[in-house]
mmCIF file of C-alpha atoms and ligand atoms in Angstrom:
data_model
loop_
_atom_site.group_PDB
_atom_site.id
_atom_site.type_symbol
_atom_site.label_atom_id
_atom_site.label_comp_id
_atom_site.label_asym_id
_atom_site.label_seq_id
_atom_site.Cartn_x
_atom_site.Cartn_y
_atom_site.Cartn_z
ATOM 1 C CA UNK A 1127 -5.011 28.632 -7.607
ATOM 2 C CA UNK A 1128 -8.402 27.276 -6.653
ATOM 3 C CA UNK A 1129 -7.876 24.711 -3.913
ATOM 4 C CA UNK A 1130 -9.494 21.522 -5.196
ATOM 5 C CA UNK A 1131 -9.069 19.881 -1.813
ATOM 6 C CA UNK A 1132 -11.451 22.386 -0.194
ATOM 7 C CA UNK A 1133 -14.228 21.186 -2.501
ATOM 8 C CA UNK A 1134 -13.983 17.553 -1.417
ATOM 9 C CA UNK A 1135 -15.875 16.230 1.607
ATOM 10 C CA UNK A 1136 -13.605 15.602 4.622
ATOM 11 C CA UNK A 1137 -15.268 12.213 4.909
ATOM 12 C CA UNK A 1138 -13.466 11.114 1.710
ATOM 13 C CA UNK A 1139 -10.242 10.899 3.707
ATOM 14 C CA UNK A 1140 -11.577 9.080 6.752
ATOM 15 C CA UNK A 1141 -11.091 5.393 7.516
ATOM 16 C CA UNK A 1142 -12.921 2.794 9.539
ATOM 17 C CA UNK A 1143 -9.725 2.115 11.498
ATOM 18 C CA UNK A 1144 -8.220 5.416 12.602
ATOM 19 C CA UNK A 1145 -5.807 3.766 15.034
ATOM 20 C CA UNK A 1146 -2.126 4.322 14.390
ATOM 21 C CA UNK A 1147 -0.817 2.775 11.156
ATOM 22 C CA UNK A 1148 2.181 1.466 13.095
ATOM 23 C CA UNK A 1149 -0.154 -1.069 14.718
ATOM 24 C CA UNK A 1150 -1.599 -2.290 11.431
ATOM 25 C CA UNK A 1151 1.812 -2.662 9.770
ATOM 26 C CA UNK A 1152 3.640 -3.983 12.851
ATOM 27 C CA UNK A 1153 4.023 -7.515 11.451
ATOM 28 C CA UNK A 1154 5.511 -8.035 7.998
ATOM 29 C CA UNK A 1155 3.329 -9.353 5.171
ATOM 30 C CA UNK A 1156 5.477 -11.191 2.647
ATOM 31 C CA UNK A 1157 2.578 -11.595 0.235
ATOM 32 C CA UNK A 1158 1.599 -10.047 -3.078
ATOM 33 C CA UNK A 1159 -1.440 -7.796 -3.259
ATOM 34 C CA UNK A 1160 -2.336 -8.234 -6.933
ATOM 35 C CA UNK A 1161 -2.368 -11.200 -9.341
ATOM 36 C CA UNK A 1162 0.834 -12.331 -11.056
ATOM 37 C CA UNK A 1163 -0.458 -11.224 -14.463
ATOM 38 C CA UNK A 1164 -1.133 -7.752 -13.054
ATOM 39 C CA UNK A 1165 2.362 -7.570 -11.545
ATOM 40 C CA UNK A 1166 3.759 -8.705 -14.904
ATOM 41 C CA UNK A 1167 2.014 -5.800 -16.671
ATOM 42 C CA UNK A 1168 3.155 -3.297 -14.048
ATOM 43 C CA UNK A 1169 6.767 -4.457 -14.376
ATOM 44 C CA UNK A 1170 6.462 -4.148 -18.133
ATOM 45 C CA UNK A 1171 5.087 -0.630 -17.830
ATOM 46 C CA UNK A 1172 8.075 0.306 -15.651
ATOM 47 C CA UNK A 1173 10.378 -1.309 -18.256
ATOM 48 C CA UNK A 1174 8.877 0.886 -20.980
ATOM 49 C CA UNK A 1175 8.884 4.074 -18.920
ATOM 50 C CA UNK A 1176 11.840 4.067 -16.515
ATOM 51 C CA UNK A 1177 15.362 3.958 -18.003
ATOM 52 C CA UNK A 1178 18.258 2.541 -15.973
ATOM 53 C CA UNK A 1179 19.793 5.987 -15.583
ATOM 54 C CA UNK A 1180 16.884 7.009 -13.321
ATOM 55 C CA UNK A 1181 17.032 7.560 -9.566
ATOM 56 C CA UNK A 1182 13.846 6.006 -8.192
ATOM 57 C CA UNK A 1183 11.846 6.340 -5.009
ATOM 58 C CA UNK A 1184 9.346 3.546 -4.329
ATOM 59 C CA UNK A 1185 6.902 5.187 -1.953
ATOM 60 C CA UNK A 1186 4.648 3.004 0.231
ATOM 61 C CA UNK A 1187 7.004 0.161 -0.486
ATOM 62 C CA UNK A 1188 7.282 -3.342 0.948
ATOM 63 C CA UNK A 1189 9.388 -6.423 0.145
ATOM 64 C CA UNK A 1190 8.574 -6.099 -3.580
ATOM 65 C CA UNK A 1191 8.921 -3.121 -5.930
ATOM 66 C CA UNK A 1192 7.911 -4.781 -9.234
ATOM 67 C CA UNK A 1193 10.836 -3.185 -11.091
ATOM 68 C CA UNK A 1194 12.297 -5.104 -14.045
ATOM 69 C CA UNK A 1195 15.105 -7.341 -12.752
ATOM 70 C CA UNK A 1196 17.301 -6.866 -15.813
ATOM 71 C CA UNK A 1197 17.592 -3.069 -15.394
ATOM 72 C CA UNK A 1198 20.266 -1.909 -13.001
ATOM 73 C CA UNK A 1199 18.825 1.405 -11.807
ATOM 74 C CA UNK A 1200 21.135 4.207 -10.796
ATOM 75 C CA UNK A 1201 19.491 4.337 -7.363
ATOM 76 C CA UNK A 1202 16.360 2.861 -5.786
ATOM 77 C CA UNK A 1203 15.181 4.133 -2.410
ATOM 78 C CA UNK A 1204 12.100 2.871 -0.616
ATOM 79 C CA UNK A 1205 9.758 4.291 2.007
ATOM 80 C CA UNK A 1206 7.189 2.213 3.848
ATOM 81 C CA UNK A 1207 5.848 1.152 7.204
ATOM 82 C CA UNK A 1208 7.507 -2.167 7.947
ATOM 83 C CA UNK A 1209 11.282 -2.411 8.373
ATOM 84 C CA UNK A 1210 11.422 -6.195 7.887
ATOM 85 C CA UNK A 1211 9.590 -5.967 4.562
ATOM 86 C CA UNK A 1212 11.828 -3.138 3.342
ATOM 87 C CA UNK A 1213 14.975 -4.907 4.522
ATOM 88 C CA UNK A 1214 13.873 -7.975 2.542
ATOM 89 C CA UNK A 1215 13.302 -6.002 -0.688
ATOM 90 C CA UNK A 1216 16.213 -6.929 -3.000
ATOM 91 C CA UNK A 1217 15.556 -3.976 -5.326
ATOM 92 C CA UNK A 1218 16.099 -1.252 -2.727
ATOM 93 C CA UNK A 1219 19.519 0.333 -2.174
ATOM 94 C CA UNK A 1220 18.222 2.139 0.907
ATOM 95 C CA UNK A 1221 14.987 2.547 2.803
ATOM 96 C CA UNK A 1222 13.180 4.751 5.280
ATOM 97 C CA UNK A 1223 10.421 3.677 7.674
ATOM 98 C CA UNK A 1224 7.943 6.547 7.846
ATOM 99 C CA UNK A 1225 4.250 7.012 8.462
ATOM 100 C CA UNK A 1226 3.133 9.451 5.758
ATOM 101 C CA UNK A 1227 -0.203 9.913 7.493
ATOM 102 C CA UNK A 1228 1.601 11.353 10.524
ATOM 103 C CA UNK A 1229 4.402 13.056 8.648
ATOM 104 C CA UNK A 1230 3.895 13.763 4.948
ATOM 105 C CA UNK A 1231 7.252 15.583 4.599
ATOM 106 C CA UNK A 1232 9.824 13.656 2.567
ATOM 107 C CA UNK A 1233 13.350 13.925 3.921
ATOM 108 C CA UNK A 1234 14.954 14.145 0.477
ATOM 109 C CA UNK A 1235 16.497 17.093 -1.333
ATOM 110 C CA UNK A 1236 14.716 19.007 -4.092
ATOM 111 C CA UNK A 1237 14.999 17.284 -7.513
ATOM 112 C CA UNK A 1238 16.703 14.224 -6.022
ATOM 113 C CA UNK A 1239 14.644 11.579 -7.902
ATOM 114 C CA UNK A 1240 13.721 11.058 -11.556
ATOM 115 C CA UNK A 1241 10.678 8.942 -10.740
ATOM 116 C CA UNK A 1242 8.451 8.179 -7.785
ATOM 117 C CA UNK A 1243 6.347 5.014 -7.859
ATOM 118 C CA UNK A 1244 3.374 4.175 -5.634
ATOM 119 C CA UNK A 1245 2.047 0.659 -6.198
ATOM 120 C CA UNK A 1246 -1.392 -0.448 -4.984
ATOM 121 C CA UNK A 1247 -1.197 1.771 -1.892
ATOM 122 C CA UNK A 1248 -2.526 5.235 -2.764
ATOM 123 C CA UNK A 1249 -5.850 4.432 -1.040
ATOM 124 C CA UNK A 1250 -4.158 4.477 2.378
ATOM 125 C CA UNK A 1251 -3.076 8.134 2.305
ATOM 126 C CA UNK A 1252 -5.195 10.437 4.441
ATOM 127 C CA UNK A 1253 -3.115 13.552 3.605
ATOM 128 C CA UNK A 1254 -2.446 12.955 -0.099
ATOM 129 C CA UNK A 1255 -2.312 16.609 -1.138
ATOM 130 C CA UNK A 1256 0.608 17.249 1.212
ATOM 131 C CA UNK A 1257 2.393 14.088 0.069
ATOM 132 C CA UNK A 1258 2.027 15.014 -3.615
ATOM 133 C CA UNK A 1259 3.363 18.514 -2.994
ATOM 134 C CA UNK A 1260 6.442 16.798 -1.586
ATOM 135 C CA UNK A 1261 6.652 14.333 -4.490
ATOM 136 C CA UNK A 1262 6.604 17.233 -6.896
ATOM 137 C CA UNK A 1263 9.373 18.977 -4.916
ATOM 138 C CA UNK A 1264 11.750 15.994 -4.901
ATOM 139 C CA UNK A 1265 11.211 15.113 -8.585
ATOM 140 C CA UNK A 1266 13.695 16.416 -11.124
ATOM 141 C CA UNK A 1267 12.314 18.500 -14.023
ATOM 142 C CA UNK A 1268 10.742 16.051 -16.498
ATOM 143 C CA UNK A 1269 10.545 13.407 -13.747
ATOM 144 C CA UNK A 1270 7.627 10.998 -13.446
ATOM 145 C CA UNK A 1271 5.211 9.986 -10.745
ATOM 146 C CA UNK A 1272 3.542 6.618 -11.463
ATOM 147 C CA UNK A 1273 0.589 5.638 -9.294
ATOM 148 C CA UNK A 1274 -0.570 2.072 -9.909
ATOM 149 C CA UNK A 1275 -4.022 1.115 -8.649
ATOM 150 C CA UNK A 1276 -6.149 -1.998 -8.608
ATOM 151 C CA UNK A 1277 -9.369 -2.957 -6.886
ATOM 152 C CA UNK A 1278 -8.123 -4.840 -3.834
ATOM 153 C CA UNK A 1279 -7.610 -3.059 -0.538
ATOM 154 C CA UNK A 1280 -7.317 -3.462 3.217
ATOM 155 C CA UNK A 1281 -10.904 -2.258 3.831
ATOM 156 C CA UNK A 1282 -10.447 -0.827 7.310
ATOM 157 C CA UNK A 1283 -7.407 1.240 6.289
ATOM 158 C CA UNK A 1284 -8.522 2.516 2.877
ATOM 159 C CA UNK A 1285 -10.025 6.006 2.799
ATOM 160 C CA UNK A 1286 -13.773 6.255 2.269
ATOM 161 C CA UNK A 1287 -13.341 7.724 -1.242
ATOM 162 C CA UNK A 1288 -11.834 4.453 -2.456
ATOM 163 C CA UNK A 1289 -14.812 2.524 -1.129
ATOM 164 C CA UNK A 1290 -17.473 4.651 -2.796
ATOM 165 C CA UNK A 1291 -16.026 6.117 -5.999
ATOM 166 C CA UNK A 1292 -16.122 4.135 -9.252
ATOM 167 C CA UNK A 1293 -12.740 3.596 -10.985
ATOM 168 C CA UNK A 1294 -13.103 6.611 -13.318
ATOM 169 C CA UNK A 1295 -13.581 8.920 -10.329
ATOM 170 C CA UNK A 1296 -10.657 7.332 -8.479
ATOM 171 C CA UNK A 1297 -8.560 8.231 -11.547
ATOM 172 C CA UNK A 1298 -9.868 11.798 -11.281
ATOM 173 C CA UNK A 1299 -9.125 11.988 -7.582
ATOM 174 C CA UNK A 1300 -5.512 10.828 -7.993
ATOM 175 C CA UNK A 1301 -5.108 13.161 -10.985
ATOM 176 C CA UNK A 1302 -6.320 15.958 -8.696
ATOM 177 C CA UNK A 1303 -3.625 15.074 -6.126
ATOM 178 C CA UNK A 1304 -1.061 15.692 -8.877
ATOM 179 C CA UNK A 1305 -2.795 18.686 -10.386
ATOM 180 C CA UNK A 1306 -3.018 20.436 -7.032
ATOM 181 C CA UNK A 1307 0.731 19.952 -6.486
ATOM 182 C CA UNK A 1308 1.067 22.494 -9.280
ATOM 183 C CA UNK A 1309 4.176 21.364 -11.163
ATOM 184 C CA UNK A 1310 2.979 18.463 -13.294
ATOM 185 C CA UNK A 1311 2.757 19.474 -16.955
ATOM 186 C CA UNK A 1312 0.977 16.327 -18.040
ATOM 187 C CA UNK A 1313 -1.190 13.876 -16.141
ATOM 188 C CA UNK A 1314 -2.407 10.824 -18.030
ATOM 189 C CA UNK A 1315 -4.361 7.728 -17.190
ATOM 190 C CA UNK A 1316 -3.377 4.356 -18.586
ATOM 191 C CA UNK A 1317 -5.261 1.047 -18.401
ATOM 192 C CA UNK A 1318 -2.961 -1.988 -18.535
ATOM 193 C CA UNK A 1319 -5.396 -4.483 -17.041
ATOM 194 C CA UNK A 1320 -4.689 -8.079 -18.028
ATOM 195 C CA UNK A 1321 -7.623 -10.329 -18.997
ATOM 196 C CA UNK A 1322 -9.147 -12.389 -16.159
ATOM 197 C CA UNK A 1323 -6.961 -10.895 -13.425
ATOM 198 C CA UNK A 1324 -6.864 -7.915 -11.073
ATOM 199 C CA UNK A 1325 -7.065 -4.669 -13.059
ATOM 200 C CA UNK A 1326 -4.099 -2.338 -13.435
ATOM 201 C CA UNK A 1327 -4.959 1.343 -13.660
ATOM 202 C CA UNK A 1328 -2.161 3.897 -13.740
ATOM 203 C CA UNK A 1329 -2.110 7.632 -13.231
ATOM 204 C CA UNK A 1330 1.144 9.052 -14.555
ATOM 205 C CA UNK A 1331 2.279 12.602 -13.956
ATOM 206 C CA UNK A 1332 5.253 14.223 -15.657
ATOM 207 C CA UNK A 1333 6.815 17.188 -13.942
ATOM 208 C CA UNK A 1334 7.387 20.345 -15.973
ATOM 209 C CA UNK A 1335 10.798 20.567 -17.606
ATOM 210 C CA UNK A 1336 10.985 24.327 -17.639
ATOM 211 C CA UNK A 1337 10.709 25.558 -14.050
ATOM 212 C CA UNK A 1338 11.542 29.241 -14.247
HETATM 213 C C1 SAM B 914 -0.902 -3.214 -0.136
HETATM 214 S S1 SAM B 914 0.720 -2.833 0.435
HETATM 215 C C2 SAM B 914 1.555 -2.538 -1.108
HETATM 216 C C3 SAM B 914 3.037 -2.684 -0.971
HETATM 217 C C4 SAM B 914 3.829 -2.595 -2.261
HETATM 218 N N1 SAM B 914 3.838 -1.218 -2.772
HETATM 219 C C5 SAM B 914 3.348 -3.566 -3.302
HETATM 220 O O1 SAM B 914 3.140 -3.167 -4.439
HETATM 221 O O2 SAM B 914 3.211 -4.759 -2.989
HETATM 222 C C6 SAM B 914 0.495 -1.226 1.154
HETATM 223 C C7 SAM B 914 1.780 -0.557 1.535
HETATM 224 O O3 SAM B 914 1.498 0.784 1.885
HETATM 225 C C8 SAM B 914 2.374 1.187 2.882
HETATM 226 N N2 SAM B 914 1.696 2.172 3.723
HETATM 227 C C9 SAM B 914 0.457 2.067 4.241
HETATM 228 N N3 SAM B 914 0.165 3.121 5.034
HETATM 229 C C10 SAM B 914 1.260 3.908 5.017
HETATM 230 C C11 SAM B 914 1.597 5.117 5.660
HETATM 231 N N4 SAM B 914 0.747 5.702 6.503
HETATM 232 N N5 SAM B 914 2.823 5.667 5.429
HETATM 233 C C12 SAM B 914 3.690 5.051 4.600
HETATM 234 N N6 SAM B 914 3.428 3.897 3.949
HETATM 235 C C13 SAM B 914 2.233 3.323 4.165
HETATM 236 C C14 SAM B 914 2.707 -0.057 3.707
HETATM 237 O O4 SAM B 914 4.031 -0.026 4.157
HETATM 238 C C15 SAM B 914 2.484 -1.189 2.708
HETATM 239 O O5 SAM B 914 3.712 -1.704 2.288
#
């Protein structure tokens, strides 16, 4: 397959602050990163899309996963940078502290999750193609990857692409992360932005059911 990544400028994946992410995420931030109305719409999207029988992985997680409170998920694992935030997340059954920019390998078995969520964090990945290959590996056939984006970011840690590309091209870039992983049969973009609040743009990939 043509390697889409090779056609993108390396500069897209560079950041103003290339120091170790451990430094930046050393202290916990018990804050929200998008408006309440935007969180409300994200939770509602999860409610519509993720049944309680699902095993979920919240990648790039913190103290909040935005999952509907009334659904008792089969399993929710989290992966992020700050142990105190993850420990304080009431929706996680387990968590892993891992820097995906140093190590994009996910220490989970093939097909071990039915959905992977990434909320308002995709702009911090400098090796996204490797991470999405791993997401595709750990998803069960028919499983979903939901990437939720908005317009706020930690400017020094967000990759250059997210500073310069307009929203439609950011959609395309994240779709390309999934496309390049090779096993997503459908990749759709969904706009659930509330009025007068931070936007909510989703890229949703569904892994092929029939993996011969
Ligand atoms: C803006 S916060 C969003 C947190 C949470 N997903 C939410 O919706 O509130 C960015 C998150 O990305 C995670 N993150 C940033 N860089 C990371 C990296 N290199 N590896 C793993 N996670 C990372 C941090 O742990 C942090 O929780």
